[in-house]
Coordinates of C-alpha atoms in Angstrom, one line a residue:
M10 CA 16.1 -3.4 -7.9
A11 CA 15.5 -7.0 -5.9
D12 CA 12.6 -9.6 -6.5
I13 CA 10.2 -11.1 -4.2
V14 CA 8.9 -14.3 -4.9
L15 CA 4.7 -14.3 -5.7
Q16 CA 3.0 -17.7 -5.4
V17 CA -0.6 -17.4 -6.4
R18 CA -3.5 -20.2 -6.6
D19 CA -7.3 -20.3 -6.1
F20 CA -8.7 -17.4 -8.6
T21 CA -10.8 -18.9 -11.0
G22 CA -13.0 -17.6 -14.0
R23 CA -11.6 -14.3 -15.4
Y24 CA -8.9 -14.1 -12.9
S25 CA -7.5 -17.4 -13.6
G26 CA -4.6 -16.4 -15.7
L27 CA -3.4 -14.9 -12.3
N28 CA -2.1 -18.2 -10.8
G29 CA 1.2 -19.2 -10.9
T30 CA 4.8 -19.0 -9.6
F31 CA 5.9 -15.3 -10.4
R32 CA 9.4 -12.8 -9.5
I33 CA 8.0 -9.6 -8.8
P34 CA 11.1 -6.8 -9.7
V35 CA 10.6 -4.6 -6.6
S36 CA 12.8 -1.1 -5.8
L37 CA 13.5 0.8 -3.3
R38 CA 11.7 3.5 -4.9
T39 CA 8.5 0.9 -5.3
Y40 CA 8.5 -0.2 -2.2
L41 CA 8.9 3.4 -0.2
R42 CA 6.4 4.8 -2.5
A43 CA 4.2 1.9 -1.2
A44 CA 4.7 3.1 1.9
L45 CA 4.2 6.1 2.0
T46 CA 0.6 6.0 0.3
I47 CA 0.0 2.9 3.5
G48 CA 1.2 5.0 5.8
F49 CA -0.6 8.6 5.0
Q50 CA -4.4 6.6 5.4
N51 CA -3.4 7.1 9.1
G52 CA -5.7 9.6 10.0
A53 CA -3.2 10.8 12.9
V54 CA -1.0 12.8 9.7
A55 CA -4.1 15.0 9.3
R56 CA -4.4 16.3 12.7
K57 CA -1.0 17.1 13.1
A58 CA -0.4 19.2 10.2
S59 CA 2.5 21.0 11.7
R60 CA 4.3 17.7 12.4
P61 CA 3.1 15.9 9.3
L62 CA 4.9 12.6 9.1
R63 CA 5.3 12.4 13.0
E64 CA 2.4 9.9 13.6
Y65 CA 3.2 8.4 9.8
R66 CA 6.8 7.5 11.1
L67 CA 6.0 5.8 14.1
N68 CA 2.6 3.7 12.2
S69 CA 4.1 2.3 9.6
A70 CA 8.1 3.9 8.8
R71 CA 10.5 3.3 11.3
G72 CA 13.4 1.3 10.8
Q73 CA 12.1 -0.7 8.2
F74 CA 14.1 0.4 4.9
G75 CA 17.9 -0.6 6.1
L76 CA 16.2 -4.5 7.3
F77 CA 16.3 -5.0 3.4
Y78 CA 19.2 -6.3 1.2
D79 CA 19.6 -7.6 -2.5
V80 CA 21.5 -11.3 -1.9
S81 CA 22.0 -12.7 -5.7
G82 CA 19.2 -10.2 -6.9
G83 CA 16.6 -11.2 -4.2
L84 CA 14.6 -9.1 -2.2
C85 CA 15.8 -10.0 2.0
L86 CA 15.7 -9.5 5.4
H87 CA 18.9 -8.6 7.2
P88 CA 19.8 -11.2 9.8
S89 CA 19.4 -8.2 13.0
Y90 CA 15.7 -8.1 11.6
H91 CA 15.7 -11.3 13.6
Q92 CA 17.0 -9.8 17.2
I93 CA 14.2 -6.6 17.3
E94 CA 12.5 -6.9 20.8
S95 CA 9.5 -9.2 19.3
S96 CA 6.4 -6.9 20.2
E97 CA 8.3 -4.3 17.7
K98 CA 8.8 -7.0 15.6
G99 CA 5.4 -8.2 15.3
A100 CA 4.6 -4.5 14.6
L101 CA 7.1 -4.3 12.3
T102 CA 5.9 -7.6 10.7
F103 CA 2.2 -6.4 10.5
R104 CA 3.4 -3.4 8.7
H105 CA 6.1 -4.7 5.9
A106 CA 3.2 -7.4 5.1
A107 CA 0.3 -4.3 4.4
I108 CA 3.0 -2.7 1.9
V109 CA 4.1 -5.9 0.4
A110 CA 0.1 -6.2 -0.5
K111 CA -0.3 -3.5 -1.6
I112 CA 2.7 -4.1 -4.4
V113 CA 1.1 -7.2 -4.7
A114 CA -2.1 -5.1 -5.9
E115 CA -0.9 -3.2 -8.1
Q116 CA 1.4 -4.9 -10.3
H117 CA 0.3 -8.5 -10.3
M118 CA -3.4 -7.3 -10.4
Q119 CA -3.6 -4.2 -11.7
I120 CA -5.2 -2.7 -8.4
P121 CA -4.2 1.0 -8.1
W122 CA -6.2 1.9 -5.0
L123 CA -6.0 0.1 -2.1
A124 CA -7.5 1.3 1.5
N125 CA -7.7 0.3 5.2
V126 CA -11.3 -0.6 6.5
D127 CA -10.4 0.2 9.9
E128 CA -9.0 3.8 9.3
M129 CA -12.0 4.4 6.5
R130 CA -14.3 4.0 9.3
R131 CA -12.4 6.2 12.1
Q132 CA -12.7 8.5 9.6
G133 CA -16.4 8.3 9.5
R134 CA -15.9 7.7 5.6
L135 CA -17.7 3.7 5.6
T136 CA -19.8 1.9 7.4
I137 CA -20.1 -1.9 8.0
N138 CA -22.4 -4.2 9.6
E139 CA -20.9 -5.5 12.3
T140 CA -18.1 -4.3 14.4
T141 CA -15.8 -7.6 14.3
N142 CA -12.2 -7.4 12.8
E143 CA -13.2 -11.0 11.6
R144 CA -12.9 -9.7 7.7
G145 CA -10.3 -8.4 4.8
D146 CA -8.0 -6.1 5.9
Y147 CA -8.4 -3.3 3.1
V148 CA -10.9 -2.4 -0.4
G149 CA -9.7 -2.2 -3.8
L150 CA -10.5 -0.7 -7.1
D151 CA -9.2 -1.6 -9.7
Q152 CA -8.8 0.5 -13.6
A153 CA -12.3 -1.4 -14.3
G154 CA -14.6 0.2 -11.2
A155 CA -14.3 -3.5 -9.4
W156 CA -13.8 -3.7 -6.3
H157 CA -12.0 -6.6 -4.6
V158 CA -10.8 -7.3 -1.0
F159 CA -8.0 -8.1 1.2
E160 CA -6.5 -9.9 3.9
A161 CA -2.7 -9.2 4.3
K162 CA -1.0 -11.2 7.1
G163 CA 2.7 -11.6 7.6
R164 CA 5.2 -13.6 9.6
S165 CA 9.7 -13.9 9.5
G166 CA 9.9 -17.1 11.0
G167 CA 7.6 -19.0 7.8
I168 CA 3.7 -19.4 7.1
D169 CA 2.2 -22.0 8.7
G170 CA -1.3 -23.6 7.5
S171 CA -3.1 -22.1 10.4
L172 CA -1.8 -18.4 9.3
L173 CA -3.0 -18.6 5.6
A174 CA -6.9 -20.4 6.9
A175 CA -7.0 -17.4 9.4
A176 CA -6.6 -14.9 6.4
K177 CA -8.4 -16.5 3.8
S178 CA -11.0 -17.1 6.2
Q179 CA -11.2 -13.0 6.7
A180 CA -10.7 -12.1 3.5
S181 CA -14.1 -14.7 2.1
R182 CA -16.5 -12.8 5.0
I183 CA -16.9 -9.6 3.2
E184 CA -19.7 -10.1 0.6
I185 CA -20.9 -6.8 -0.7
V186 CA -18.5 -3.3 -1.2
D187 CA -20.6 -0.2 -2.5
E188 CA -23.6 -2.0 -3.3
V189 CA -22.1 -4.8 -4.8
A190 CA -20.2 -8.1 -4.4
P191 CA -16.4 -8.1 -5.1
H192 CA -14.9 -9.7 -7.9
T193 CA -12.5 -11.2 -5.8
R194 CA -11.5 -11.8 -2.0
S195 CA -7.9 -12.6 -1.8
A196 CA -5.8 -13.8 1.0
C197 CA -1.5 -12.3 1.1
V198 CA 0.4 -13.6 3.2
T199 CA 4.0 -12.7 3.4
D200 CA 6.8 -14.6 4.2
L201 CA 9.6 -12.6 5.5
G202 CA 12.0 -14.8 6.4
A203 CA 12.1 -16.5 3.2
N204 CA 15.5 -16.3 1.0
P205 CA 13.9 -14.0 -1.3
I206 CA 10.8 -12.4 0.4
T207 CA 7.7 -14.3 -0.6
A208 CA 4.2 -13.6 -0.7
T209 CA 1.1 -16.0 -1.1
L210 CA -2.0 -14.9 -2.9
V211 CA -5.2 -16.7 -2.6
D212 CA -8.3 -16.2 -3.7
P213 CA -10.4 -18.3 -1.5
P214 CA -14.4 -19.2 -1.6
P215 CA -17.0 -17.7 0.9
Q216 CA -17.1 -19.0 3.6
G217 CA -18.6 -18.8 7.7
S218 CA -21.8 -17.9 8.5
S219 CA -21.1 -14.3 9.3
R220 CA -20.7 -11.9 5.9
K221 CA -20.2 -8.0 6.0
S222 CA -21.1 -5.9 4.0
I223 CA -19.0 -2.4 3.5
R224 CA -20.7 0.9 2.4
F225 CA -19.1 4.6 1.1
S226 CA -19.2 6.4 -1.4
R227 CA -16.8 6.6 -4.0
D228 CA -16.0 10.3 -3.3
D229 CA -15.5 9.2 0.2
F230 CA -12.8 6.8 -1.4
A231 CA -11.1 8.9 -3.5
Q232 CA -11.4 11.1 -0.7
F233 CA -9.4 9.0 1.7
Y234 CA -6.8 7.8 -0.3
Y235 CA -5.4 10.9 -1.6
G236 CA -6.3 13.3 1.1
N237 CA -3.3 13.1 3.1
V238 CA -1.5 13.5 0.0
A239 CA -2.8 16.6 -1.3
N240 CA -2.5 17.5 2.7
Y241 CA 1.0 17.3 2.8
I242 CA 2.0 18.4 -0.1
R243 CA 0.0 21.8 -0.6
A244 CA 1.1 22.0 3.2
F245 CA 4.9 21.6 2.2
G246 CA 4.9 21.7 -1.8
E247 CA 8.0 23.4 -3.6
Q248 CA 8.3 24.6 -7.0
V249 CA 9.9 21.6 -8.7
R250 CA 9.6 21.1 -12.3
V251 CA 9.8 16.8 -13.5
D252 CA 10.6 15.7 -16.7
G253 CA 7.3 13.9 -18.1
L254 CA 5.3 14.6 -15.2
P255 CA 5.1 18.4 -16.3
E256 CA 1.2 18.3 -14.4
Y257 CA 2.8 17.8 -10.8
S258 CA 2.4 19.8 -7.5
W259 CA 5.6 18.2 -5.6
A260 CA 6.9 18.3 -1.9
S261 CA 10.3 16.9 -0.2
I262 CA 10.2 13.9 2.0
R263 CA 12.7 15.2 4.1
G264 CA 10.5 15.0 6.9
I265 CA 10.9 11.2 7.2
D266 CA 14.2 11.4 7.3
E267 CA 14.7 9.5 10.9
A268 CA 13.0 6.2 8.7
L269 CA 14.9 6.5 5.6
P270 CA 18.7 5.1 4.9
E271 CA 21.7 8.3 4.7
A272 CA 21.6 7.6 1.0
I273 CA 18.2 8.9 0.8
R274 CA 18.7 11.6 3.2
A275 CA 21.4 13.0 1.3
A276 CA 19.1 12.8 -2.2
D277 CA 16.8 15.2 -3.1
V278 CA 13.6 13.1 -3.3
Y279 CA 10.0 14.5 -3.9
L280 CA 6.5 13.3 -3.2
G281 CA 3.7 14.5 -5.9
L282 CA 0.2 13.9 -7.4
P283 CA -1.4 15.8 -10.3
T284 CA -2.0 19.2 -9.5
R285 CA -5.5 18.7 -10.0
I286 CA -5.9 15.9 -7.4
V287 CA -3.9 18.0 -5.0
H288 CA -6.5 20.7 -5.4
A289 CA -9.9 18.1 -5.5
P290 CA -8.8 14.9 -4.1
R291 CA -12.3 13.7 -4.2
I292 CA -12.2 13.9 -8.4
G293 CA -8.8 11.4 -7.7
M294 CA -10.2 8.1 -9.6
Q295 CA -11.4 10.0 -12.5
E296 CA -8.6 12.0 -13.1
T297 CA -6.3 8.9 -12.8
R298 CA -8.7 7.0 -15.2
L299 CA -7.6 9.9 -17.8
V300 CA -4.2 9.8 -17.4
L301 CA -3.4 5.4 -16.7
E302 CA -1.8 5.6 -20.1
L303 CA 0.7 8.1 -18.5
E304 CA 3.9 5.9 -18.1
S305 CA 6.8 7.4 -15.6
P306 CA 9.5 5.4 -13.4
Y307 CA 8.3 7.6 -10.9
A308 CA 4.9 7.1 -11.1
G309 CA 2.5 3.9 -9.7
L310 CA -0.9 3.5 -11.3
D311 CA -2.6 5.3 -9.0
Q312 CA -0.2 8.5 -10.1
I313 CA 1.1 9.0 -6.5
A314 CA 5.0 9.5 -7.8
L315 CA 8.0 9.3 -5.6
A316 CA 11.2 12.1 -8.3
G317 CA 14.4 12.6 -7.4
R318 CA 17.6 10.8 -7.0
M319 CA 17.3 7.4 -5.0
P320 CA 19.6 5.0 -4.6
D321 CA 18.4 1.3 -4.6
W322 CA 18.7 -1.3 -2.1
Q323 CA 22.0 -2.4 -0.5
V324 CA 23.5 -5.4 -1.6
M325 CA 24.8 -7.9 0.4

């Protein structure tokens, strides 16, 4: 377990208690679970059932897990990250920023579900009143049923004011989600080069003249969020029993072995969902609310789980 630093400001009203500076513990299991959740939202996964993780691997995972180390209890990049070719490093940094935003949303804001706006639109599950990308990357749903907007950005060489300003501007432009105003519009900007990794989370006031309205059904949101994970488990499921999670279905994650450290490739690690969600992803939000009280070291608030013996970050 290693910590990232989270600096939070500009939240008001009922969310003002989020403000402050925090250290968030992040295990390798937590990071991998967030990476899988974000990566499986790629529609290419569903279209390539015979190789269901190939596109995911290229989109979200390659090279990411061996580049982080525990340095005196803080999660840090290995110096070799800065030697990666610039175009590849930029893509990796973007993906890590999305993974950190997912972890921050769940652990600090109690938002279990975070979904990519562009991918939902590509899959025909979302409409937006303008086609410009000048708006938040993600929409989130919290346990009380309130909507939130996230714009995720990252750098590995320090965060300047212009990047944070751009993120704040994009996050603030989504005015309506599912016919109501989102409760927060957050910019989450991650400095991967900080020691330890540091995320800045701000909730800017609405700004700019171009406002976006996003519309979709909650059933479609649930289908999008859980659908590809459920497809993978149905296709490659194994008979596995995990203490404390008896009503789950499981599938091995060996299919992404190119992206995983040797210690994980040598272990038996399984991706799991409640069996009812596996067979009916559209009921995922309702089903999950029934078991939010369930505490397991394997499952996130969204009940997506990684079970099995896993190492933690290598120590430098």
